[in-house]
Structure formats: C-alpha cells, structure tokens
PDB file of C-alpha atoms in Angstrom:
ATOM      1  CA  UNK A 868      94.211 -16.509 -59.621  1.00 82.00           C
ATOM      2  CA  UNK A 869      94.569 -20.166 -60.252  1.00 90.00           C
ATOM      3  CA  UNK A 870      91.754 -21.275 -57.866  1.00 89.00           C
ATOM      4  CA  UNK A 871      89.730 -18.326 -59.328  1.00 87.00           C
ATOM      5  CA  UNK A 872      90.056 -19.765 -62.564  1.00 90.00           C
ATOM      6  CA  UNK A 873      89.385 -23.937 -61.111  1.00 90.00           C
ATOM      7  CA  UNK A 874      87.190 -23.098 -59.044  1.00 94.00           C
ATOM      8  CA  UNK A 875      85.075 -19.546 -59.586  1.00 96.00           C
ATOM      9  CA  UNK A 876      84.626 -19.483 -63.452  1.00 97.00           C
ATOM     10  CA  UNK A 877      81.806 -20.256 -65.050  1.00 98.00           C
ATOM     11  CA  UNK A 878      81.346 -20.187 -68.780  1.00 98.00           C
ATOM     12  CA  UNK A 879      77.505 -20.394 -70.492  1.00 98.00           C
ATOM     13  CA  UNK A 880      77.072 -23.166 -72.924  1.00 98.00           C
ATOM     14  CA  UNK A 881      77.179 -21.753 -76.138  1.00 98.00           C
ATOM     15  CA  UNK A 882      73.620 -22.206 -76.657  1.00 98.00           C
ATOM     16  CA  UNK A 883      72.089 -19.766 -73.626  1.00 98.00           C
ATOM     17  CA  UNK A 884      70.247 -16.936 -75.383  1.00 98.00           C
ATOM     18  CA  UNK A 885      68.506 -15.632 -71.721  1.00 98.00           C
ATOM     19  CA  UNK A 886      70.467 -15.230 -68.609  1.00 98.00           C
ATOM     20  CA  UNK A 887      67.559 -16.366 -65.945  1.00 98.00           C
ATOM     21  CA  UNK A 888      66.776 -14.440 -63.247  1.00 98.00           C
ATOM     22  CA  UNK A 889      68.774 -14.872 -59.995  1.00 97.00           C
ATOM     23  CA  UNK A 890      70.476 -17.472 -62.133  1.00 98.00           C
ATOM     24  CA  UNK A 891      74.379 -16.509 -60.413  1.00 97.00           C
ATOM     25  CA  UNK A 892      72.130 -14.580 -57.563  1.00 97.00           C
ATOM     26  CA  UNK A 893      74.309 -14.801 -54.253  1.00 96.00           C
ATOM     27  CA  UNK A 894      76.932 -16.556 -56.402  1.00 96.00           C
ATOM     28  CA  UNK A 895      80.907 -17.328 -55.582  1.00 95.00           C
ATOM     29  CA  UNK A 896      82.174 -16.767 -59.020  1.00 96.00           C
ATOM     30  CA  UNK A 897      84.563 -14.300 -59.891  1.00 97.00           C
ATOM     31  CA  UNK A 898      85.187 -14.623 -64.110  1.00 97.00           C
ATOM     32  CA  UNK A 899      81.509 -15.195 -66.167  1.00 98.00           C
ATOM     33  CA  UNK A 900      82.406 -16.148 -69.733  1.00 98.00           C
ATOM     34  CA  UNK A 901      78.714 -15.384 -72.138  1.00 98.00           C
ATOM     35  CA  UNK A 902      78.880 -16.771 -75.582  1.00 98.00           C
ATOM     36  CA  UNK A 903      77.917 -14.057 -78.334  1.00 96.00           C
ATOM     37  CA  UNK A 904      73.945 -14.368 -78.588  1.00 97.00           C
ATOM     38  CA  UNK A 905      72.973 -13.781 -75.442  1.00 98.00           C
ATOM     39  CA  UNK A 906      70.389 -11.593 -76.007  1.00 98.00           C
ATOM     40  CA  UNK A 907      68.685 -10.858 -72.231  1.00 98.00           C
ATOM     41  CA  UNK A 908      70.046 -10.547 -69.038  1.00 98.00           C
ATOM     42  CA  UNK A 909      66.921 -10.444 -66.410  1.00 98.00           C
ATOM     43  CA  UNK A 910      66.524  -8.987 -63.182  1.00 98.00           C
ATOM     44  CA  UNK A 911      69.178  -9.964 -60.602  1.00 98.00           C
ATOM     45  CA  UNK A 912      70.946 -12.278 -62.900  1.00 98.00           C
ATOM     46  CA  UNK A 913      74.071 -11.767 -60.906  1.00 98.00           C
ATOM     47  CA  UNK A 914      73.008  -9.627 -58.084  1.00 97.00           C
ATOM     48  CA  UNK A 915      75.179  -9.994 -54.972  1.00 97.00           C
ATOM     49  CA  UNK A 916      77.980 -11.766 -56.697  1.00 94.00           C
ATOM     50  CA  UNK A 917      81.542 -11.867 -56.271  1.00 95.00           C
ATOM     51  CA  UNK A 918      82.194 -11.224 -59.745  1.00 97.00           C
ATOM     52  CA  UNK A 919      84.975  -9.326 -60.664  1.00 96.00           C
ATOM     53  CA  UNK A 920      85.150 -10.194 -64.563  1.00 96.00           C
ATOM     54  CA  UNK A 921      82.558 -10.390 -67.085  1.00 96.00           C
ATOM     55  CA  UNK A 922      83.660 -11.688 -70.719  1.00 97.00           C
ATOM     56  CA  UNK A 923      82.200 -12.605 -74.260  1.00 97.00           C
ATOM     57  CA  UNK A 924      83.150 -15.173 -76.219  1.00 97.00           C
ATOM     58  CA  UNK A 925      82.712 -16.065 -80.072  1.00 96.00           C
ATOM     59  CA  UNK A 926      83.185 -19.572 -80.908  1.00 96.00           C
ATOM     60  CA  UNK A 927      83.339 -21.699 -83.834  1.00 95.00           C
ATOM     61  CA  UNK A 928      81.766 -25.034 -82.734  1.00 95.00           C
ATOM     62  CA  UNK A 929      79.006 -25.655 -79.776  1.00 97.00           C
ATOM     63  CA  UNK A 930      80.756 -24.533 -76.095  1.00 97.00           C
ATOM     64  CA  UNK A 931      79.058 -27.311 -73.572  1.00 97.00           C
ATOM     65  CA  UNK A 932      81.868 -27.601 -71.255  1.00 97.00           C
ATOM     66  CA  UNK A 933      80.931 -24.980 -68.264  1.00 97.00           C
ATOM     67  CA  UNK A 934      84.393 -24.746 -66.087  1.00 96.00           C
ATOM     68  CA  UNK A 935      87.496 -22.880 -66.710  1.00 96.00           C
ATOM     69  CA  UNK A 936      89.058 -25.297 -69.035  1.00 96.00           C
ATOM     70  CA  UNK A 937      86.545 -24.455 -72.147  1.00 97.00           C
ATOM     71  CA  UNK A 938      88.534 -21.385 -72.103  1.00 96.00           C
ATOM     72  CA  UNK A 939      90.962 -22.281 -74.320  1.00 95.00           C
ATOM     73  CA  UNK A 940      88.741 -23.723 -76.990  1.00 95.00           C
ATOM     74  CA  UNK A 941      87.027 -20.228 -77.397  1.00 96.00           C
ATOM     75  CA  UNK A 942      87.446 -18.442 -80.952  1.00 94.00           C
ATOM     76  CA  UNK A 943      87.615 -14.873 -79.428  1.00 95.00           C
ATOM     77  CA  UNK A 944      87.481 -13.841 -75.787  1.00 96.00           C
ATOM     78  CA  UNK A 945      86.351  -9.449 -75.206  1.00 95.00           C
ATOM     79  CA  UNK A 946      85.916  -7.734 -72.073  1.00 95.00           C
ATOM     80  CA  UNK A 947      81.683  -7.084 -70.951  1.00 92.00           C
ATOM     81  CA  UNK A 948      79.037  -7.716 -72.714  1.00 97.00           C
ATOM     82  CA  UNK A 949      77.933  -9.467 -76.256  1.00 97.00           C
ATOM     83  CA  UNK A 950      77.376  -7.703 -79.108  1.00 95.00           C
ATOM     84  CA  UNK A 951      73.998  -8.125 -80.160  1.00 97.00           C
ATOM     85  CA  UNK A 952      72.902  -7.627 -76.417  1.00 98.00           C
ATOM     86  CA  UNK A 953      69.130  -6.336 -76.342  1.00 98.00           C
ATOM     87  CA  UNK A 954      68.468  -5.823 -72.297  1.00 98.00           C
ATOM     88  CA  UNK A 955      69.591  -5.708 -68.596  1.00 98.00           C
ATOM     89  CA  UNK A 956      67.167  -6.227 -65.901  1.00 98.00           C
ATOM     90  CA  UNK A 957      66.595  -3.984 -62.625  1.00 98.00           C
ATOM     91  CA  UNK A 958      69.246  -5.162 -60.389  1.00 98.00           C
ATOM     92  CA  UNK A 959      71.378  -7.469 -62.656  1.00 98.00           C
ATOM     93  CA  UNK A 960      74.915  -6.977 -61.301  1.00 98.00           C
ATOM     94  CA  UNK A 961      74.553  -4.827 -58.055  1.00 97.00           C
ATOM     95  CA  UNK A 962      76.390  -5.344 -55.087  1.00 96.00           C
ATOM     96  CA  UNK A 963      79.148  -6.998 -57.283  1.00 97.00           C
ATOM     97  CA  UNK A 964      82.470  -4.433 -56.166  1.00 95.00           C
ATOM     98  CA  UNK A 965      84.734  -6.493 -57.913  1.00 95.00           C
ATOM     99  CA  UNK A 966      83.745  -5.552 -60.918  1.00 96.00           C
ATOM    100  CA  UNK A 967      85.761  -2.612 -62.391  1.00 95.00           C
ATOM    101  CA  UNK A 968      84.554  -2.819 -66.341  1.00 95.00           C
ATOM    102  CA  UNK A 969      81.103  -2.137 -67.901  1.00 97.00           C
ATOM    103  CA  UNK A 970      81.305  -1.833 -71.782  1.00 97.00           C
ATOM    104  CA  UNK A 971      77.324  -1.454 -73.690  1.00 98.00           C
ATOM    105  CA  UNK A 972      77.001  -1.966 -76.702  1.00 97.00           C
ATOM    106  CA  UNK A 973      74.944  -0.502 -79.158  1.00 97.00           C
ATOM    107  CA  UNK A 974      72.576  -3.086 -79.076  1.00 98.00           C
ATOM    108  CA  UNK A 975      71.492  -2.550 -75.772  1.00 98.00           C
ATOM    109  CA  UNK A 976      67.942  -1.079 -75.823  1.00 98.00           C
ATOM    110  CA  UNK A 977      66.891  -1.517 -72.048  1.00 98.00           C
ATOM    111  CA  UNK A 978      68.878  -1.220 -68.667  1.00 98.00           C
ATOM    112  CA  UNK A 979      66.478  -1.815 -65.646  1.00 98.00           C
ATOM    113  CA  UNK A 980      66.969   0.660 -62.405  1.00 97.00           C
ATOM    114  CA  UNK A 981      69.279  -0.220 -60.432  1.00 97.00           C
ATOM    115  CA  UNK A 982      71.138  -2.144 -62.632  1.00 98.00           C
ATOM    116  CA  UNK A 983      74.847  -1.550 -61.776  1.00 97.00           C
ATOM    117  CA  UNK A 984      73.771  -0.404 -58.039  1.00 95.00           C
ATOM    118  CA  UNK A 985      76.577  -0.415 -55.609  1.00 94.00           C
ATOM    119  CA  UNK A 986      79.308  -1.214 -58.115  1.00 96.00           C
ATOM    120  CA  UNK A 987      81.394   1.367 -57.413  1.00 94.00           C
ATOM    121  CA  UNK A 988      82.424   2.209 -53.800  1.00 90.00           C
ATOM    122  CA  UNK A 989      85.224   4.749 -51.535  1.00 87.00           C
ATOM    123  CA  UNK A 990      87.768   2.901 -49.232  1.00 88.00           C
ATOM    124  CA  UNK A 991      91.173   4.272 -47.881  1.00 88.00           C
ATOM    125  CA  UNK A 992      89.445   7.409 -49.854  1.00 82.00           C
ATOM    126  CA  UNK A 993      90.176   5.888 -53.255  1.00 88.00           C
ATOM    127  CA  UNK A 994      86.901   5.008 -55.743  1.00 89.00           C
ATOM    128  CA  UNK A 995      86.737   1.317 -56.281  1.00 94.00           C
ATOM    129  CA  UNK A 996      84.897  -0.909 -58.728  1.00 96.00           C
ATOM    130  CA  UNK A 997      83.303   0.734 -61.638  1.00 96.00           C
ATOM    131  CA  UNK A 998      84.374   4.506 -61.880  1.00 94.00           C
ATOM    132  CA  UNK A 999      82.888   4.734 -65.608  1.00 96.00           C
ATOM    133  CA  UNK A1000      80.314   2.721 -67.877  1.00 97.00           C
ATOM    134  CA  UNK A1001      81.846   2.642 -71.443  1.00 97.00           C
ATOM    135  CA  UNK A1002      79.120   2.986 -73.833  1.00 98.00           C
ATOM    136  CA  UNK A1003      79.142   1.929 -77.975  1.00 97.00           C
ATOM    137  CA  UNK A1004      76.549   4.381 -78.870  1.00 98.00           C
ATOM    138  CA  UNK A1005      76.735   8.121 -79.257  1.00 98.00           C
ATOM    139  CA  UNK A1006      75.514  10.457 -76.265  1.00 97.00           C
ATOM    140  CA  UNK A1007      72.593  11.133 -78.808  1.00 97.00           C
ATOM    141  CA  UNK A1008      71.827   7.671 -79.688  1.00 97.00           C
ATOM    142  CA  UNK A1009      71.974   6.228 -76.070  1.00 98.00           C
ATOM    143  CA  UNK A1010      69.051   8.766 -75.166  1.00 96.00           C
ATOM    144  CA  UNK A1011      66.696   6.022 -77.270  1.00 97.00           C
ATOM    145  CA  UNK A1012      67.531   3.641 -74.669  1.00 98.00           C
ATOM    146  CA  UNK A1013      65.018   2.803 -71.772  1.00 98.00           C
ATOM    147  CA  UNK A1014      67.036   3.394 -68.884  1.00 97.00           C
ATOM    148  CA  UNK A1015      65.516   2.873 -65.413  1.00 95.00           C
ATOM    149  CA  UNK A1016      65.762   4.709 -62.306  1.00 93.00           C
ATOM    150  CA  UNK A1017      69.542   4.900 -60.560  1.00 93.00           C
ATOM    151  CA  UNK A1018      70.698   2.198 -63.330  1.00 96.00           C
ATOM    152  CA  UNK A1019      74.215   3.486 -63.040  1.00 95.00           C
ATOM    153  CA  UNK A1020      76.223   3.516 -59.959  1.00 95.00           C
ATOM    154  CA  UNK A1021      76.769   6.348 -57.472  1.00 92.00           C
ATOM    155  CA  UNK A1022      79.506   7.202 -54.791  1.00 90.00           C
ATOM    156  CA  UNK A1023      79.263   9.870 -52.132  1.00 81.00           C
ATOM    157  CA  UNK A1024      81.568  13.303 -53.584  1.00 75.00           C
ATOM    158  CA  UNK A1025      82.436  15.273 -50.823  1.00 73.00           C
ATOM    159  CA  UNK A1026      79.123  16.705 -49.814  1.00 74.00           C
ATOM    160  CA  UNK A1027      76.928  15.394 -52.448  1.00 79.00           C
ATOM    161  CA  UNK A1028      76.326  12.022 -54.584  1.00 86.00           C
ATOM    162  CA  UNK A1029      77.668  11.459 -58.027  1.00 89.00           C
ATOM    163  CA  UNK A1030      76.905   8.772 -60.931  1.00 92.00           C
ATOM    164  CA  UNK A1031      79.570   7.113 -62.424  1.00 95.00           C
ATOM    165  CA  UNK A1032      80.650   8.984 -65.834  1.00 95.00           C
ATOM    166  CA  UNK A1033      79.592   8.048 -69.096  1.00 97.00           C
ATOM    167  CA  UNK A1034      82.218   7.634 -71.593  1.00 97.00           C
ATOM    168  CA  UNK A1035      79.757   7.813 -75.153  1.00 98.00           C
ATOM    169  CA  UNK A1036      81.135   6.736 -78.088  1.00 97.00           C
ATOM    170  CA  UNK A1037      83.691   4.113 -77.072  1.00 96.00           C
ATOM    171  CA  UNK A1038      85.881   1.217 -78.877  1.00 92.00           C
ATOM    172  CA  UNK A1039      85.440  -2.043 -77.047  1.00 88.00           C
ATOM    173  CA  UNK A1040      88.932  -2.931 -75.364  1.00 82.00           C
ATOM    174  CA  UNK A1041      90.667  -6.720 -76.111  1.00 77.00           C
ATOM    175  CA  UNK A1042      91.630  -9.116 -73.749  1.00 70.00           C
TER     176      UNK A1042
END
C-alpha cells in the first residue's frame, strides 16, 4: 500500500478539464485522483492500466502538486467519477482488472463501446474486478445516454456471456 501510494498515484492538477487520450495508456498507476470539473475522458485514457482506484476530489484552492502527498490537502475525496462528468471514450479503462468500482453520474451523457471492456474477469471460479456499474440516473433516464457497443463489461456464465448488472438509481458511496 505504501509504495502504491509513493510511487503509483497520480493526482490531476486541479485545473485538467479533458483527460487526453492514451494520457495513463499502458500506465503503472494504481490510485487516479480527478479534481471535480473534469468534464471528458477520451478514448483509451487509461486503457491497459494497472489501476485499481479511481477517485474525485473537490478542493478549495488550485491542486498543482501531482504525487500522493497532495492528498491530504484535498477538500473532499469520493469514490469514481466527478460530478458534472459529460463523456467516456471507446476504450477508456479496459483491460484495467483491478478496478472493482464504477459509479456514473447523472451527468454522464456519452460512454464509448468498449468502455469498461475486460474489467471484470473469473479466476479460482470467483468474478473479479467490476461485478456491477452503479449508475446516478434512473433506468429511464440512463436510456437518453449514448452508449456504445459492449461499453459495459462481460464474463463468461456457465454456457453463455453476461454484462455486468446495472444498479439504476444509486447514492454515491464515501471514502
């Protein structure tokens, strides 16, 4: 945990509205800090990552600092992504299996295909990584958003494939 945190954290500068494409592509990080106002997250952002943690922060003055020790001047710290968050590219976090939380919010408009693609995986017969995608808006309200092909994970069930459930309607969780 403690190199994790020196030595595979990053946190945005408070600043970053777009998170570039293939910007953590291929990356070693495990914990990715976004400040509130990130607005895009393009195609294979983080695709092939090691993350395992993706958090939002809210901050009362400008965040420059980018390793693990801006941490604790953060105003608030929540699990997955920023409120306010408008679109996820094709491709944006697959082949990250550490990852175990996805949380949408409302916001969201757009999720590219493939978007959460191999996220969630079987070993020792056990599902691993992200068994559900936690969603702000209503069933009915989520059906407005632009999803693209296979955006949500799937995991061979017995003799067929399955998505990854949808839990509509969902409180964000606290850190």
């Amino acid at each position: 945990k403690e190199y994790n945190q020196a030595v595979r954290t990053y946190v945005l500068p408070s600043t970053v509205e777009t998170i570039g494409e293939l910007a953590f592509g291929y990356a070693n990080i495990t914990d990715l800090y976004i400040p509130e106002g990130v607005r895009t997250i393009e195609s294979m952002a983080v695709f092939k990552g090691q993350l395992a943690n993706l958090y939002t922060y809210r901050y009362d003055s400008p965040v420059i600092e980018t390793t693990y020790s801006a941490v604790s001047s953060l105003k608030e710290i929540y699990p997955s992504f920023p409120d306010g968050l408008e679109s996820i590219g094709s491709d944006a976090f697959s082949y990250n299996r550490g990852l175990t939380f996805v949380y949408i919010p409302s916001s969201v408009t757009s999720i590219g295909h493939h978007a959460f693609w191999d996220t969630v995986y079987k070993e020792d017969g056990e599902l691993r990584g992200v068994k559900e995608i936690y969603i702000q808006a209503s069933k009915d309200e989520f059906h407005s958003v632009d999803t693209g092909d296979q955006w949500r994970p799937k995991y061979d069930y017995l003799l067929f494939t399955k998505s990854v459930d949808l839990v509509y309607s969902s409180e964000r969780a606290s850190v």
